[in-house]
Amino acid sequence: MIGYNFAYLDEQTKRMIRRALLKAVAIPGHQVPFGSREMPLPYGWGTGGIQVTASVLGQQDVLKVIDQGADDTTNAVSIRRFFARTAGVRTTTHTADATVIQTRHRIPETKLRDDQIIVYQVPQPEPLFRLEPSRVETRRMHGLADYGLMHVKLYEDIARYGQISISYDYPVMVNGRYLMSPSPIPSFDNPKMDRMPALQLFGAGREKRIYAIPPWTEVRSLDFEDHPFRPINAPHACGLCGATDAYLDEVVTDDRGGRLFVCSDTDHCAERRAAGHVGAEGMKEAAE
Amino acid sequence: MRLMLRTESLAKTFTLHLRGGLAMPVLRDVGFDVHEGECVVLAGPSGAGKSTLLRSLYGNYRAESGRILVRHHDTMVDLATADPRTVLAIRAETMGYVSQFLRVVPRVSALDVVAEVLLARGVDPDDARARAAGLLQRLNIPARLHGIPPATFSGGEQQRVNLARGFIAGHPILLLDEPTASLDAANREVVVEMVREAKARGTAIVAICHDEEVRDAIADRLFPLLPLQDAA
Amino acid sequence: MSDETLLSARGLSLTLGSVQALQTVDVDLWPGELLAIVGESGSGKTTLLNVLSGRRAPDAGAVWYRDPAGRLQDVHAMPAPALRTLHRSDWGFVHQDPRQNLRMSVSAGGNVGERLMAQGARHYGSIRDAALEWLEQVEIDPARIDDLPRTFSGGMLQRLQIARTLVTHPRLVFMDEPTGGLDVSVQARLLDLIRSLVSRLNIAVVLVTHDIAVARLLAHRIAVMQRGRVVETGLTDQVLDDPQHPYTQLLVSSVLNA
């Protein structure tokens, strides 16, 4: 596209962001400040993720963008089109075909490989944000690995609700050192981060922070010995593909209380159906 | 008989800074010995410095000059120059003090006021309370009062709680300040008996006692003190 | 009885603006000892407490702490993480206003358990048991373990703060006017509680108070401060019954029945 540098950002900015990324990879889970640029979309729509993607994207890369697991939502479509235009890179909806995956609020069900990079859009990088309002204090807590307060929050959950009630953005310890927000992915996805072969990058545009998890790094969800971490999912099978091990979205189908549970990962669901898997809803359709 | 307590050239002057530095000499060149099993009663008119001497012996008042030698763990320690922690150790293990008035601690029962002394030495709590109860009974404090903080007790009752507290630990040296002042005849008799028993165990006692009958009953010797103005 | 001090300070001086807040102050504290620092407001008591606890650096002088391994640590030369670790395990700090220390939006149990969790306790059941036990120790109904502190009275808040502080069995606790601002009857209960806990657990305490009666009841030794100097120090009953320094005499004579 004429008038823009490759992948929209100028090379100086990309260099600055890459430096931040290198530092972030070197200190897994540590939040590195960076000079977040104004992007042609509002905060909260993935400005941090886009800047990170723009900085790691090369001409040979194949890009996939998902929003809540879906490739076909407005946000995902817009960002995919943005990079197709400004970088001319190939795009895909197939997880296995992508080299760079930008995501909002999900990790694909298909296992990622060591030649892939996943870029998370992060609204609030500070896991202690709700517990300790002072940034000076949270920085000190990270510096000293003083994370008792996070466990106080988990304690309070168990005392009040009988279990840890965090269902998304469930805090993790990275490499046994830094407490980190996994971005608002469902806790169901947390185990996928542990020792993931792919490089995981996190960008928070409004908060101007980048952090990263290098491949094969230990990522542990916080818990208590007697209240171990349990990923939460709806106790159903996907209505379309019958999957029982994928994260499900609940879809209201009519105004008479009809509901349908379907895979949140649309690519995963489509691939399974293409391979011949059928869920309860699909069977009904076939019968009609 | 072993020497338990000795003062040498003990002097005490109070300097009242709020009265323009007025100096009030109370004790000068006081020297006396107390041996095992002996009771020395300080004698003299009021103002002679009996209480001041007794308080100095306990380390409650600071000696201005001279020495106060106390047999503590079989060595003579100079209380006048000992550091605070040594003084506390001497008070815990060697020297007991029965003041005229009980200093009441809020919310602590009479029983625990007495047992506390033993607890501080590591005596088993049940054992300590049993012994405290026994001693209170002997001093005619009925069991129904044992669980009550002594703040509401009469003067005589408070003094008997104080006596129990002073006698329970069996300190080798005991200082008694008017131990029977507000007691009736029957309780006076109990106290005299307790002092005799303590002496028989070898306790060295220094007492202030205005009651002649009691004094005659417990004193082996009198140590006379005179007001310094008169002595001069 | 150990001959080694737990905490020693030598030659502490600090100037705040034009005020000599501390002038060559020495302090020694032995294990299990309760030292009261008394004086009027502005005499430097609280500043001294902050310097002793490493919260504020002096202009001159040093504070030494003997750690559980018996090594002397220069409090103001310690790396921040080590000092922080000390503050959340081996030391405690009880503020006059418990709200400064407590988390008002966290339940009583969470407040008591926090220091345990900060030390790495990861068993919910045992953290809760410890919290229940400590609520009982400080005479708060264990049934209130899940209540928020904002529903507690002033005296209860102060007792909750003490439970929160003592749960890790610190060897040294700094207290800044712990009974200030409480009703007299509530004060008495709290004093008695502090007194029995401290002696039972053999905790050393540096207690700052302007209330001589509080010092008399709790402290083994007392240090009297005036204008940034310790003008008199010694056994509590000795200093209060036979004060030597003009300022101490004034202080003692101004109080009824101290």
PDB file of N, CA, C and O in Angstrom, chain B residues 12-19 55-56 58-63 79 82-89 91 93 103-108 116 165, chain C residues 1-3 30 33 139 188-190 192-193 195 216-217 220-221 232-235 237-239 241-246 249-250 253 257-258:
ATOM      1  N   LYS B  12      21.148   8.529  99.871  1.00  0.00           N
ATOM      2  CA  LYS B  12      20.129   8.886  98.890  1.00  0.00           C
ATOM      3  C   LYS B  12      19.660  10.312  99.139  1.00  0.00           C
ATOM      4  O   LYS B  12      19.258  10.665 100.255  1.00  0.00           O
ATOM      5  N   THR B  13      19.762  11.122  98.120  1.00  0.00           N
ATOM      6  CA  THR B  13      19.257  12.496  98.181  1.00  0.00           C
ATOM      7  C   THR B  13      18.308  12.690  97.007  1.00  0.00           C
ATOM      8  O   THR B  13      18.617  12.277  95.893  1.00  0.00           O
ATOM      9  N   PHE B  14      17.153  13.246  97.288  1.00  0.00           N
ATOM     10  CA  PHE B  14      16.241  13.580  96.196  1.00  0.00           C
ATOM     11  C   PHE B  14      16.513  15.006  95.752  1.00  0.00           C
ATOM     12  O   PHE B  14      16.634  15.905  96.587  1.00  0.00           O
ATOM     13  N   THR B  15      16.622  15.198  94.445  1.00  0.00           N
ATOM     14  CA  THR B  15      16.791  16.554  93.919  1.00  0.00           C
ATOM     15  C   THR B  15      15.499  16.926  93.199  1.00  0.00           C
ATOM     16  O   THR B  15      15.095  16.262  92.237  1.00  0.00           O
ATOM     17  N   LEU B  16      14.833  17.924  93.713  1.00  0.00           N
ATOM     18  CA  LEU B  16      13.547  18.319  93.137  1.00  0.00           C
ATOM     19  C   LEU B  16      13.758  19.457  92.140  1.00  0.00           C
ATOM     20  O   LEU B  16      13.854  20.617  92.513  1.00  0.00           O
ATOM     21  N   HIS B  17      13.826  19.086  90.869  1.00  0.00           N
ATOM     22  CA  HIS B  17      14.089  20.092  89.841  1.00  0.00           C
ATOM     23  C   HIS B  17      12.929  21.067  89.703  1.00  0.00           C
ATOM     24  O   HIS B  17      13.111  22.200  89.296  1.00  0.00           O
ATOM     25  N   LEU B  18      11.735  20.597  90.053  1.00  0.00           N
ATOM     26  CA  LEU B  18      10.582  21.480  89.929  1.00  0.00           C
ATOM     27  C   LEU B  18      10.544  22.497  91.073  1.00  0.00           C
ATOM     28  O   LEU B  18       9.751  23.426  91.062  1.00  0.00           O
ATOM     29  N   ARG B  19      11.380  22.269  92.088  1.00  0.00           N
ATOM     30  CA  ARG B  19      11.495  23.232  93.201  1.00  0.00           C
ATOM     31  C   ARG B  19      12.849  23.920  93.123  1.00  0.00           C
ATOM     32  O   ARG B  19      13.534  24.080  94.137  1.00  0.00           O
ATOM     33  N   ARG B  55      12.823   0.819  99.431  1.00  0.00           N
ATOM     34  CA  ARG B  55      12.687   0.946  97.981  1.00  0.00           C
ATOM     35  C   ARG B  55      14.049   0.957  97.287  1.00  0.00           C
ATOM     36  O   ARG B  55      14.192   0.466  96.174  1.00  0.00           O
ATOM     37  N   SER B  56      15.044   1.513  97.977  1.00  0.00           N
ATOM     38  CA  SER B  56      16.396   1.505  97.398  1.00  0.00           C
ATOM     39  C   SER B  56      16.940   0.085  97.349  1.00  0.00           C
ATOM     40  O   SER B  56      17.604  -0.305  96.379  1.00  0.00           O
ATOM     41  N   TYR B  58      15.299  -2.510  96.882  1.00  0.00           N
ATOM     42  CA  TYR B  58      14.622  -3.220  95.798  1.00  0.00           C
ATOM     43  C   TYR B  58      15.026  -2.684  94.419  1.00  0.00           C
ATOM     44  O   TYR B  58      14.689  -3.243  93.396  1.00  0.00           O
ATOM     45  N   GLY B  59      15.759  -1.567  94.417  1.00  0.00           N
ATOM     46  CA  GLY B  59      16.140  -0.976  93.141  1.00  0.00           C
ATOM     47  C   GLY B  59      15.058  -0.096  92.563  1.00  0.00           C
ATOM     48  O   GLY B  59      15.130   0.342  91.431  1.00  0.00           O
ATOM     49  N   ASN B  60      14.018   0.147  93.357  1.00  0.00           N
ATOM     50  CA  ASN B  60      12.940   1.024  92.911  1.00  0.00           C
ATOM     51  C   ASN B  60      13.409   2.479  92.936  1.00  0.00           C
ATOM     52  O   ASN B  60      13.093   3.270  92.039  1.00  0.00           O
ATOM     53  N   TYR B  61      14.185   2.830  93.955  1.00  0.00           N
ATOM     54  CA  TYR B  61      14.886   4.115  93.984  1.00  0.00           C
ATOM     55  C   TYR B  61      16.350   3.877  93.670  1.00  0.00           C
ATOM     56  O   TYR B  61      16.901   2.844  94.039  1.00  0.00           O
ATOM     57  N   ARG B  62      16.948   4.834  93.005  1.00  0.00           N
ATOM     58  CA  ARG B  62      18.348   4.672  92.647  1.00  0.00           C
ATOM     59  C   ARG B  62      19.254   5.185  93.763  1.00  0.00           C
ATOM     60  O   ARG B  62      19.092   6.329  94.212  1.00  0.00           O
ATOM     61  N   ALA B  63      20.161   4.343  94.206  1.00  0.00           N
ATOM     62  CA  ALA B  63      21.105   4.760  95.241  1.00  0.00           C
ATOM     63  C   ALA B  63      21.986   5.859  94.680  1.00  0.00           C
ATOM     64  O   ALA B  63      22.389   5.818  93.525  1.00  0.00           O
ATOM     65  N   LEU B  79      23.568  -4.189  93.588  1.00  0.00           N
ATOM     66  CA  LEU B  79      22.325  -3.742  92.968  1.00  0.00           C
ATOM     67  C   LEU B  79      22.372  -2.258  92.589  1.00  0.00           C
ATOM     68  O   LEU B  79      21.685  -1.810  91.667  1.00  0.00           O
ATOM     69  N   ALA B  82      23.995  -2.348  89.211  1.00  0.00           N
ATOM     70  CA  ALA B  82      23.609  -3.397  88.255  1.00  0.00           C
ATOM     71  C   ALA B  82      22.782  -2.812  87.117  1.00  0.00           C
ATOM     72  O   ALA B  82      22.044  -1.838  87.309  1.00  0.00           O
ATOM     73  N   ASP B  83      22.910  -3.419  85.938  1.00  0.00           N
ATOM     74  CA  ASP B  83      22.098  -2.934  84.819  1.00  0.00           C
ATOM     75  C   ASP B  83      20.644  -3.388  85.009  1.00  0.00           C
ATOM     76  O   ASP B  83      20.383  -4.311  85.775  1.00  0.00           O
ATOM     77  N   PRO B  84      19.731  -2.730  84.325  1.00  0.00           N
ATOM     78  CA  PRO B  84      18.301  -3.013  84.547  1.00  0.00           C
ATOM     79  C   PRO B  84      17.936  -4.483  84.425  1.00  0.00           C
ATOM     80  O   PRO B  84      17.121  -5.000  85.183  1.00  0.00           O
ATOM     81  N   ARG B  85      18.543  -5.184  83.493  1.00  0.00           N
ATOM     82  CA  ARG B  85      18.158  -6.576  83.294  1.00  0.00           C
ATOM     83  C   ARG B  85      18.590  -7.437  84.475  1.00  0.00           C
ATOM     84  O   ARG B  85      17.906  -8.382  84.844  1.00  0.00           O
ATOM     85  N   THR B  86      19.740  -7.099  85.063  1.00  0.00           N
ATOM     86  CA  THR B  86      20.171  -7.839  86.255  1.00  0.00           C
ATOM     87  C   THR B  86      19.215  -7.556  87.403  1.00  0.00           C
ATOM     88  O   THR B  86      18.846  -8.460  88.154  1.00  0.00           O
ATOM     89  N   VAL B  87      18.814  -6.291  87.543  1.00  0.00           N
ATOM     90  CA  VAL B  87      17.872  -5.949  88.617  1.00  0.00           C
ATOM     91  C   VAL B  87      16.578  -6.752  88.436  1.00  0.00           C
ATOM     92  O   VAL B  87      16.036  -7.313  89.396  1.00  0.00           O
ATOM     93  N   LEU B  88      16.108  -6.842  87.188  1.00  0.00           N
ATOM     94  CA  LEU B  88      14.881  -7.606  86.941  1.00  0.00           C
ATOM     95  C   LEU B  88      15.075  -9.079  87.283  1.00  0.00           C
ATOM     96  O   LEU B  88      14.190  -9.726  87.837  1.00  0.00           O
ATOM     97  N   ALA B  89      16.242  -9.602  86.953  1.00  0.00           N
ATOM     98  CA  ALA B  89      16.520 -11.012  87.254  1.00  0.00           C
ATOM     99  C   ALA B  89      16.563 -11.230  88.761  1.00  0.00           C
ATOM    100  O   ALA B  89      16.050 -12.225  89.275  1.00  0.00           O
ATOM    101  N   ARG B  91      14.984  -9.480  90.969  1.00  0.00           N
ATOM    102  CA  ARG B  91      13.607  -9.400  91.466  1.00  0.00           C
ATOM    103  C   ARG B  91      12.829 -10.678  91.150  1.00  0.00           C
ATOM    104  O   ARG B  91      11.990 -11.112  91.922  1.00  0.00           O
ATOM    105  N   GLU B  93      14.041 -13.746  90.757  1.00  0.00           N
ATOM    106  CA  GLU B  93      14.509 -14.988  91.363  1.00  0.00           C
ATOM    107  C   GLU B  93      14.954 -14.865  92.804  1.00  0.00           C
ATOM    108  O   GLU B  93      14.904 -15.833  93.555  1.00  0.00           O
ATOM    109  N   ARG B 103      -0.670  -2.735  93.238  1.00  0.00           N
ATOM    110  CA  ARG B 103      -0.855  -2.028  91.972  1.00  0.00           C
ATOM    111  C   ARG B 103      -1.733  -2.902  91.089  1.00  0.00           C
ATOM    112  O   ARG B 103      -1.329  -3.979  90.679  1.00  0.00           O
ATOM    113  N   VAL B 104      -2.947  -2.448  90.867  1.00  0.00           N
ATOM    114  CA  VAL B 104      -3.933  -3.297  90.220  1.00  0.00           C
ATOM    115  C   VAL B 104      -3.745  -3.290  88.712  1.00  0.00           C
ATOM    116  O   VAL B 104      -3.561  -2.241  88.098  1.00  0.00           O
ATOM    117  N   VAL B 105      -3.749  -4.468  88.134  1.00  0.00           N
ATOM    118  CA  VAL B 105      -3.711  -4.605  86.688  1.00  0.00           C
ATOM    119  C   VAL B 105      -5.139  -4.875  86.216  1.00  0.00           C
ATOM    120  O   VAL B 105      -5.783  -5.785  86.720  1.00  0.00           O
ATOM    121  N   PRO B 106      -5.639  -4.066  85.310  1.00  0.00           N
ATOM    122  CA  PRO B 106      -7.027  -4.254  84.891  1.00  0.00           C
ATOM    123  C   PRO B 106      -7.265  -5.671  84.369  1.00  0.00           C
ATOM    124  O   PRO B 106      -6.411  -6.232  83.684  1.00  0.00           O
ATOM    125  N   ARG B 107      -8.405  -6.230  84.696  1.00  0.00           N
ATOM    126  CA  ARG B 107      -8.872  -7.477  84.105  1.00  0.00           C
ATOM    127  C   ARG B 107      -8.113  -8.727  84.516  1.00  0.00           C
ATOM    128  O   ARG B 107      -8.417  -9.811  84.049  1.00  0.00           O
ATOM    129  N   VAL B 108      -7.089  -8.608  85.365  1.00  0.00           N
ATOM    130  CA  VAL B 108      -6.390  -9.818  85.790  1.00  0.00           C
ATOM    131  C   VAL B 108      -6.975 -10.241  87.132  1.00  0.00           C
ATOM    132  O   VAL B 108      -7.074  -9.444  88.059  1.00  0.00           O
ATOM    133  N   GLU B 116       0.911 -15.372  88.650  1.00  0.00           N
ATOM    134  CA  GLU B 116       1.779 -14.776  87.632  1.00  0.00           C
ATOM    135  C   GLU B 116       3.268 -14.912  87.978  1.00  0.00           C
ATOM    136  O   GLU B 116       4.101 -15.185  87.114  1.00  0.00           O
ATOM    137  N   ARG B 165       1.070 -12.652  96.774  1.00  0.00           N
ATOM    138  CA  ARG B 165       1.940 -12.461  95.616  1.00  0.00           C
ATOM    139  C   ARG B 165       3.401 -12.405  96.049  1.00  0.00           C
ATOM    140  O   ARG B 165       4.288 -12.933  95.386  1.00  0.00           O
TER     141      ARG B 165
ATOM    142  N   MET C   1      18.865 -16.272  80.304  1.00  0.00           N
ATOM    143  CA  MET C   1      18.826 -14.873  79.848  1.00  0.00           C
ATOM    144  C   MET C   1      20.002 -14.616  78.913  1.00  0.00           C
ATOM    145  O   MET C   1      21.144 -14.850  79.267  1.00  0.00           O
ATOM    146  N   SER C   2      19.705 -14.178  77.733  1.00  0.00           N
ATOM    147  CA  SER C   2      20.755 -13.954  76.744  1.00  0.00           C
ATOM    148  C   SER C   2      21.440 -12.613  77.002  1.00  0.00           C
ATOM    149  O   SER C   2      20.829 -11.638  77.402  1.00  0.00           O
ATOM    150  N   ASP C   3      22.734 -12.581  76.761  1.00  0.00           N
ATOM    151  CA  ASP C   3      23.468 -11.332  76.942  1.00  0.00           C
ATOM    152  C   ASP C   3      23.539 -10.540  75.648  1.00  0.00           C
ATOM    153  O   ASP C   3      24.046  -9.436  75.617  1.00  0.00           O
ATOM    154  N   TRP C  30      16.706  -6.242  74.360  1.00  0.00           N
ATOM    155  CA  TRP C  30      17.035  -7.657  74.479  1.00  0.00           C
ATOM    156  C   TRP C  30      15.819  -8.504  74.117  1.00  0.00           C
ATOM    157  O   TRP C  30      14.684  -8.027  74.204  1.00  0.00           O
ATOM    158  N   GLU C  33      12.078  -8.394  75.690  1.00  0.00           N
ATOM    159  CA  GLU C  33      11.988  -7.196  76.523  1.00  0.00           C
ATOM    160  C   GLU C  33      11.010  -6.185  75.923  1.00  0.00           C
ATOM    161  O   GLU C  33      10.930  -6.028  74.709  1.00  0.00           O
ATOM    162  N   GLU C 139      -9.402 -12.420  71.363  1.00  0.00           N
ATOM    163  CA  GLU C 139     -10.748 -12.284  71.901  1.00  0.00           C
ATOM    164  C   GLU C 139     -11.737 -11.686  70.912  1.00  0.00           C
ATOM    165  O   GLU C 139     -12.556 -10.840  71.249  1.00  0.00           O
ATOM    166  N   ALA C 188      -8.008  -0.730  78.535  1.00  0.00           N
ATOM    167  CA  ALA C 188      -7.575  -1.650  79.590  1.00  0.00           C
ATOM    168  C   ALA C 188      -7.522  -3.071  79.051  1.00  0.00           C
ATOM    169  O   ALA C 188      -6.567  -3.805  79.282  1.00  0.00           O
ATOM    170  N   ARG C 189      -8.552  -3.434  78.313  1.00  0.00           N
ATOM    171  CA  ARG C 189      -8.621  -4.780  77.765  1.00  0.00           C
ATOM    172  C   ARG C 189      -7.465  -5.028  76.794  1.00  0.00           C
ATOM    173  O   ARG C 189      -6.830  -6.074  76.806  1.00  0.00           O
ATOM    174  N   LEU C 190      -7.204  -4.023  75.981  1.00  0.00           N
ATOM    175  CA  LEU C 190      -6.150  -4.151  74.983  1.00  0.00           C
ATOM    176  C   LEU C 190      -4.773  -4.253  75.647  1.00  0.00           C
ATOM    177  O   LEU C 190      -3.938  -5.068  75.262  1.00  0.00           O
ATOM    178  N   ASP C 192      -4.097  -5.333  78.606  1.00  0.00           N
ATOM    179  CA  ASP C 192      -3.967  -6.634  79.237  1.00  0.00           C
ATOM    180  C   ASP C 192      -3.637  -7.694  78.191  1.00  0.00           C
ATOM    181  O   ASP C 192      -2.802  -8.571  78.407  1.00  0.00           O
ATOM    182  N   LEU C 193      -4.280  -7.571  77.032  1.00  0.00           N
ATOM    183  CA  LEU C 193      -4.049  -8.531  75.950  1.00  0.00           C
ATOM    184  C   LEU C 193      -2.602  -8.448  75.452  1.00  0.00           C
ATOM    185  O   LEU C 193      -1.917  -9.460  75.313  1.00  0.00           O
ATOM    186  N   ARG C 195      -0.077  -7.291  77.023  1.00  0.00           N
ATOM    187  CA  ARG C 195       0.805  -7.704  78.102  1.00  0.00           C
ATOM    188  C   ARG C 195       0.914  -9.237  78.151  1.00  0.00           C
ATOM    189  O   ARG C 195       2.011  -9.792  78.201  1.00  0.00           O
ATOM    190  N   ARG C 216       3.950   2.184  82.347  1.00  0.00           N
ATOM    191  CA  ARG C 216       4.080   1.571  83.666  1.00  0.00           C
ATOM    192  C   ARG C 216       3.540   0.137  83.658  1.00  0.00           C
ATOM    193  O   ARG C 216       4.125  -0.765  84.214  1.00  0.00           O
ATOM    194  N   LEU C 217       2.435  -0.044  82.996  1.00  0.00           N
ATOM    195  CA  LEU C 217       1.774  -1.343  83.004  1.00  0.00           C
ATOM    196  C   LEU C 217       2.507  -2.367  82.133  1.00  0.00           C
ATOM    197  O   LEU C 217       2.548  -3.546  82.452  1.00  0.00           O
ATOM    198  N   HIS C 220       9.203  -3.160  80.623  1.00  0.00           N
ATOM    199  CA  HIS C 220      10.290  -3.482  81.541  1.00  0.00           C
ATOM    200  C   HIS C 220      11.176  -2.258  81.733  1.00  0.00           C
ATOM    201  O   HIS C 220      11.572  -1.930  82.835  1.00  0.00           O
ATOM    202  N   ARG C 221      11.501  -1.636  80.611  1.00  0.00           N
ATOM    203  CA  ARG C 221      12.372  -0.464  80.679  1.00  0.00           C
ATOM    204  C   ARG C 221      11.710   0.687  79.954  1.00  0.00           C
ATOM    205  O   ARG C 221      10.811   0.517  79.149  1.00  0.00           O
ATOM    206  N   GLU C 232      16.535  10.289  79.789  1.00  0.00           N
ATOM    207  CA  GLU C 232      16.647   9.392  80.930  1.00  0.00           C
ATOM    208  C   GLU C 232      16.174   8.012  80.509  1.00  0.00           C
ATOM    209  O   GLU C 232      15.224   7.864  79.745  1.00  0.00           O
ATOM    210  N   THR C 233      16.869   7.004  80.999  1.00  0.00           N
ATOM    211  CA  THR C 233      16.455   5.647  80.667  1.00  0.00           C
ATOM    212  C   THR C 233      16.753   4.724  81.834  1.00  0.00           C
ATOM    213  O   THR C 233      17.653   4.992  82.628  1.00  0.00           O
ATOM    214  N   GLY C 234      15.968   3.684  81.986  1.00  0.00           N
ATOM    215  CA  GLY C 234      16.190   2.749  83.087  1.00  0.00           C
ATOM    216  C   GLY C 234      14.980   1.861  83.296  1.00  0.00           C
ATOM    217  O   GLY C 234      14.058   1.847  82.475  1.00  0.00           O
ATOM    218  N   LEU C 235      14.986   1.144  84.421  1.00  0.00           N
ATOM    219  CA  LEU C 235      13.840   0.315  84.769  1.00  0.00           C
ATOM    220  C   LEU C 235      12.602   1.196  84.861  1.00  0.00           C
ATOM    221  O   LEU C 235      12.662   2.299  85.401  1.00  0.00           O
ATOM    222  N   ASP C 237       9.870   1.203  86.740  1.00  0.00           N
ATOM    223  CA  ASP C 237       9.428   1.709  88.047  1.00  0.00           C
ATOM    224  C   ASP C 237      10.446   2.674  88.624  1.00  0.00           C
ATOM    225  O   ASP C 237      10.090   3.639  89.308  1.00  0.00           O
ATOM    226  N   GLN C 238      11.720   2.432  88.327  1.00  0.00           N
ATOM    227  CA  GLN C 238      12.764   3.328  88.820  1.00  0.00           C
ATOM    228  C   GLN C 238      12.626   4.726  88.202  1.00  0.00           C
ATOM    229  O   GLN C 238      12.657   5.739  88.908  1.00  0.00           O
ATOM    230  N   VAL C 239      12.462   4.758  86.900  1.00  0.00           N
ATOM    231  CA  VAL C 239      12.369   6.052  86.218  1.00  0.00           C
ATOM    232  C   VAL C 239      11.106   6.795  86.645  1.00  0.00           C
ATOM    233  O   VAL C 239      11.129   8.013  86.849  1.00  0.00           O
ATOM    234  N   ASP C 241       9.233   6.269  89.505  1.00  0.00           N
ATOM    235  CA  ASP C 241       9.127   6.530  90.942  1.00  0.00           C
ATOM    236  C   ASP C 241      10.256   7.414  91.464  1.00  0.00           C
ATOM    237  O   ASP C 241      10.119   8.061  92.499  1.00  0.00           O
ATOM    238  N   ASP C 242      11.379   7.379  90.766  1.00  0.00           N
ATOM    239  CA  ASP C 242      12.531   8.156  91.224  1.00  0.00           C
ATOM    240  C   ASP C 242      13.171   8.855  90.031  1.00  0.00           C
ATOM    241  O   ASP C 242      14.325   8.587  89.680  1.00  0.00           O
ATOM    242  N   PRO C 243      12.390   9.726  89.368  1.00  0.00           N
ATOM    243  CA  PRO C 243      12.917  10.366  88.161  1.00  0.00           C
ATOM    244  C   PRO C 243      14.065  11.307  88.496  1.00  0.00           C
ATOM    245  O   PRO C 243      14.018  12.015  89.498  1.00  0.00           O
ATOM    246  N   GLN C 244      15.097  11.300  87.664  1.00  0.00           N
ATOM    247  CA  GLN C 244      16.292  12.100  87.942  1.00  0.00           C
ATOM    248  C   GLN C 244      16.316  13.380  87.112  1.00  0.00           C
ATOM    249  O   GLN C 244      16.713  14.427  87.588  1.00  0.00           O
ATOM    250  N   HIS C 245      15.899  13.265  85.871  1.00  0.00           N
ATOM    251  CA  HIS C 245      16.009  14.403  84.959  1.00  0.00           C
ATOM    252  C   HIS C 245      14.843  15.366  85.170  1.00  0.00           C
ATOM    253  O   HIS C 245      13.711  14.931  85.427  1.00  0.00           O
ATOM    254  N   PRO C 246      15.124  16.672  85.106  1.00  0.00           N
ATOM    255  CA  PRO C 246      14.040  17.652  85.316  1.00  0.00           C
ATOM    256  C   PRO C 246      12.820  17.376  84.442  1.00  0.00           C
ATOM    257  O   PRO C 246      11.677  17.470  84.896  1.00  0.00           O
ATOM    258  N   GLN C 249      10.841  14.459  85.744  1.00  0.00           N
ATOM    259  CA  GLN C 249      10.104  14.856  86.952  1.00  0.00           C
ATOM    260  C   GLN C 249       8.844  15.643  86.581  1.00  0.00           C
ATOM    261  O   GLN C 249       7.780  15.436  87.157  1.00  0.00           O
ATOM    262  N   LEU C 250       8.982  16.492  85.598  1.00  0.00           N
ATOM    263  CA  LEU C 250       7.832  17.277  85.148  1.00  0.00           C
ATOM    264  C   LEU C 250       6.769  16.352  84.551  1.00  0.00           C
ATOM    265  O   LEU C 250       5.583  16.444  84.875  1.00  0.00           O
ATOM    266  N   SER C 253       5.126  14.268  87.300  1.00  0.00           N
ATOM    267  CA  SER C 253       4.290  15.049  88.216  1.00  0.00           C
ATOM    268  C   SER C 253       3.033  15.570  87.531  1.00  0.00           C
ATOM    269  O   SER C 253       2.090  15.983  88.182  1.00  0.00           O
ATOM    270  N   ASN C 257      -1.724   9.496  89.360  1.00  0.00           N
ATOM    271  CA  ASN C 257      -1.653   8.057  89.643  1.00  0.00           C
ATOM    272  C   ASN C 257      -0.930   7.229  88.583  1.00  0.00           C
ATOM    273  O   ASN C 257      -1.361   6.147  88.239  1.00  0.00           O
ATOM    274  N   ALA C 258       0.135   7.739  88.073  1.00  0.00           N
ATOM    275  CA  ALA C 258       0.837   6.964  87.054  1.00  0.00           C
ATOM    276  C   ALA C 258       1.605   5.823  87.715  1.00  0.00           C
ATOM    277  O   ALA C 258       2.155   5.990  88.767  1.00  0.00           O
TER     278      ALA C 258
END
